[in-house]
Short mmCIF file of C-alpha atoms in Angstrom, two decimals:
data_model
loop_
_atom_site.label_atom_id
_atom_site.label_comp_id
_atom_site.label_asym_id
_atom_site.label_seq_id
_atom_site.Cartn_x
_atom_site.Cartn_y
_atom_site.Cartn_z
CA MET A 1 -0.06 -6.43 -23.55
CA GLY A 2 0.86 -3.24 -21.71
CA TYR A 3 0.84 -2.65 -17.99
CA ASP A 4 -1.85 0.02 -18.30
CA ARG A 5 -4.88 -2.21 -18.51
CA THR A 6 -7.85 -3.28 -16.46
CA TYR A 7 -6.98 -5.93 -13.88
CA SER A 8 -9.65 -8.18 -12.43
CA ARG A 9 -10.13 -8.13 -8.68
CA GLU A 10 -8.74 -11.68 -8.57
CA GLU A 11 -5.61 -10.61 -10.49
CA ILE A 12 -5.09 -7.75 -8.04
CA HIS A 13 -5.48 -10.10 -5.09
CA GLN A 14 -3.01 -12.55 -6.64
CA MET A 15 -0.45 -9.81 -7.35
CA LEU A 16 -0.70 -8.59 -3.75
CA TYR A 17 -0.40 -12.15 -2.45
CA LEU A 18 2.52 -13.09 -4.71
CA SER A 19 4.34 -9.83 -3.91
CA GLU A 20 4.16 -10.52 -0.18
CA ARG A 21 7.65 -11.23 1.18
CA ARG A 22 9.13 -11.27 -2.36
CA LEU A 23 12.24 -9.09 -2.52
CA ARG A 24 11.71 -5.89 -4.46
CA PRO A 25 12.80 -6.76 -8.01
CA THR A 26 14.13 -3.27 -8.84
CA ALA A 27 16.48 -3.03 -5.85
CA PRO A 28 19.90 -4.64 -5.42
CA VAL A 29 19.49 -7.94 -3.57
CA ALA A 30 21.69 -6.81 -0.68
CA THR A 31 19.40 -3.87 0.10
CA ALA A 32 16.04 -5.04 -1.25
CA HIS A 33 13.09 -5.04 1.14
CA ALA A 34 10.37 -7.66 0.91
CA GLY A 35 6.90 -6.73 -0.34
CA HIS A 36 4.62 -6.11 2.61
CA SER A 37 1.19 -4.77 1.61
CA ILE A 38 -0.67 -7.53 3.45
CA SER A 39 1.61 -8.24 6.41
CA ARG A 40 2.24 -4.60 7.34
CA HIS A 41 -0.81 -2.72 6.05
CA THR A 42 -3.84 -4.89 6.86
CA GLU A 43 -5.44 -6.43 9.93
CA GLN A 44 -3.02 -9.35 9.53
CA ARG A 45 -0.22 -7.29 11.02
CA GLU A 46 0.80 -8.98 14.24
CA ASN A 47 1.48 -5.85 16.29
CA PRO A 48 0.03 -2.49 15.21
CA PHE A 49 2.21 -0.73 17.83
CA ASP A 50 5.57 -2.02 16.54
CA ARG A 51 6.59 1.13 14.63
CA ARG A 52 6.85 3.79 17.35
CA GLN A 53 9.22 5.93 15.27
CA ILE A 54 6.29 6.85 12.97
CA ARG A 55 3.82 9.49 14.17
CA GLN A 56 0.81 8.02 12.37
CA ASP A 57 0.81 4.39 11.26
CA SER A 58 -2.27 3.22 9.34
CA THR A 59 -3.45 -0.24 8.32
CA PHE A 60 -6.47 -1.23 6.27
CA SER A 61 -9.17 -2.75 8.46
CA SER A 62 -9.27 -5.83 6.22
CA ARG A 63 -7.57 -7.37 3.21
CA LYS A 64 -10.80 -6.73 1.28
CA HIS A 65 -10.40 -2.99 1.86
CA LEU A 66 -6.77 -3.18 0.64
CA ILE A 67 -7.90 -4.94 -2.55
CA LEU A 68 -10.79 -2.54 -3.24
CA ALA A 69 -8.63 0.56 -2.70
CA THR A 70 -5.84 -0.89 -4.87
CA GLU A 71 -8.37 -1.73 -7.59
CA GLU A 72 -9.72 1.82 -7.66
CA ALA A 73 -6.23 3.35 -7.72
CA LEU A 74 -4.97 1.06 -10.52
CA HIS A 75 -8.02 1.65 -12.70
CA SER A 76 -8.16 5.42 -12.21
CA THR A 77 -6.95 7.76 -14.94
CA GLN A 78 -4.00 8.71 -12.76
CA GLY A 79 -3.19 5.05 -12.03
CA GLN A 80 -3.35 4.12 -15.71
CA GLN A 81 -1.01 7.02 -16.57
CA GLU A 82 1.54 5.78 -14.02
CA LEU A 83 1.21 2.17 -15.21
CA ARG A 84 1.69 3.34 -18.82
CA LYS A 85 5.17 4.57 -17.81
CA LEU A 86 6.11 0.93 -17.11
CA ASN A 87 5.62 0.13 -20.82
CA ALA A 88 8.80 2.13 -21.63
CA HIS A 89 12.18 0.42 -21.71
CA GLY A 90 14.32 1.49 -18.78
CA THR A 91 11.35 2.30 -16.53
CA HIS A 92 10.85 -0.35 -13.87
CA THR A 93 8.89 1.28 -11.07
CA CYS A 94 6.07 3.74 -10.46
CA LYS A 95 4.29 5.35 -7.55
CA ILE A 96 0.56 6.01 -7.48
CA ALA A 97 -0.75 8.47 -4.89
CA PHE A 98 -4.50 8.46 -5.33
CA GLN A 99 -7.43 10.22 -3.68
CA LEU A 100 -10.26 7.68 -3.35
CA VAL A 101 -13.54 8.70 -4.99
CA ALA A 102 -15.81 5.72 -5.73
CA THR A 103 -14.98 3.91 -2.49
CA GLN A 104 -14.51 6.96 -0.27
CA GLY A 105 -16.14 6.38 3.10
CA LYS A 106 -16.36 2.62 2.42
CA ILE A 107 -12.66 1.78 2.81
CA LEU A 108 -11.68 1.77 6.48
CA ALA A 109 -8.38 1.85 8.35
CA ASP A 110 -7.09 1.44 11.86
CA VAL A 111 -4.64 4.12 12.99
CA VAL A 112 -1.97 4.24 15.69
CA LEU A 113 -0.98 7.76 16.75
CA ASN A 114 2.34 7.51 18.56
CA PRO A 115 3.47 10.16 21.06
CA MET A 116 6.30 12.25 19.62
CA ALA A 117 8.59 14.95 21.00
CA THR A 118 10.53 17.58 19.12
CA VAL A 119 14.27 17.51 19.72
CA GLY A 120 15.91 20.27 17.71
CA ASN A 121 14.21 20.07 14.33
CA LYS A 122 13.49 16.35 14.56
CA GLN A 123 10.46 14.39 15.75
CA VAL A 124 11.45 11.46 17.98
CA PRO A 125 9.37 8.87 19.84
CA ALA A 126 8.26 10.04 23.28
CA GLN A 127 7.14 8.15 26.35
CA GLY A 128 3.46 7.59 26.82
CA PRO A 129 0.67 5.46 25.44
CA ALA A 130 -0.19 5.40 21.76
CA LEU A 131 -3.71 6.29 20.67
CA TYR A 132 -5.41 3.47 18.72
CA LEU A 133 -8.36 4.44 16.50
CA GLN A 134 -10.36 1.86 14.56
CA LYS A 135 -12.58 1.89 11.46
CA LEU A 136 -11.74 5.39 10.20
CA PRO A 137 -12.56 6.29 6.57
CA VAL A 138 -9.59 6.30 4.18
CA GLY A 139 -9.21 9.36 1.96
CA SER A 140 -6.21 8.35 -0.14
CA ILE A 141 -3.84 5.47 -0.86
CA ILE A 142 -0.23 5.16 -1.97
CA LEU A 143 0.99 2.27 -4.12
CA ILE A 144 4.60 1.52 -5.03
CA ILE A 145 4.74 -0.85 -7.99
CA ASP A 146 7.55 -2.58 -9.89
CA LYS A 147 7.25 -4.48 -13.12
CA LEU A 148 8.37 -8.09 -13.20
CA THR A 149 10.54 -9.24 -16.09
CA PRO A 150 9.89 -11.85 -17.22
CA SER A 151 6.43 -12.04 -15.77
CA GLU A 152 3.36 -14.17 -15.81
CA SER A 153 0.81 -12.54 -18.10
CA TRP A 154 -1.81 -12.65 -15.35
CA ALA A 155 0.44 -11.15 -12.65
CA PRO A 156 2.92 -8.76 -14.31
CA LEU A 157 3.30 -6.39 -11.36
CA HIS A 158 5.07 -6.56 -8.03
CA ILE A 159 3.13 -4.42 -5.55
CA GLN A 160 5.83 -3.51 -3.07
CA THR A 161 3.47 -1.68 -0.76
CA ALA A 162 -0.03 -0.24 -0.64
CA TYR A 163 -1.12 1.75 2.38
CA PRO A 164 -3.69 4.27 3.54
CA ASN A 165 -2.12 7.69 3.18
CA GLN A 166 -4.84 10.00 4.39
CA VAL A 167 -7.31 8.89 7.04
CA VAL A 168 -10.28 11.03 8.01
CA MET A 169 -10.06 11.64 11.76
CA THR A 170 -13.48 11.79 13.37
CA THR A 171 -14.17 13.13 16.83
#
């Protein structure tokens, strides 16, 4: 069975769960980062202010929103085209950048806007409080996916990360 198929919501949840803290299978062990969709990009993140070097850091408001957005991205035409690439020998990873359609306005994220200063041509963290916005609609998602070899037939993918890419700022 190919990687470009319909995954049940339970399969998606299991792949996200099993990928959590598993070293990225396509990277050398010495430099591999652990999967972190749940621990870094949902409400289960311990400290939403811990990445001050990033201007805008977004997390899904709940694990349910992560699963629903991932489901839509994987099952989209664009997602299926990217997953189809994993069927080829020698291809082990893909990236899906997807604009939400069916769930747009229903998937929510919390956003930390960190103060930044420009030094030369570079943005660096600045002093001052971060702005924390909650329950903003998510416009798009990014998934980074690796295939597992050998893999369980019901969980053939390692989802390294899945995060809100575009959040609709409301005033």
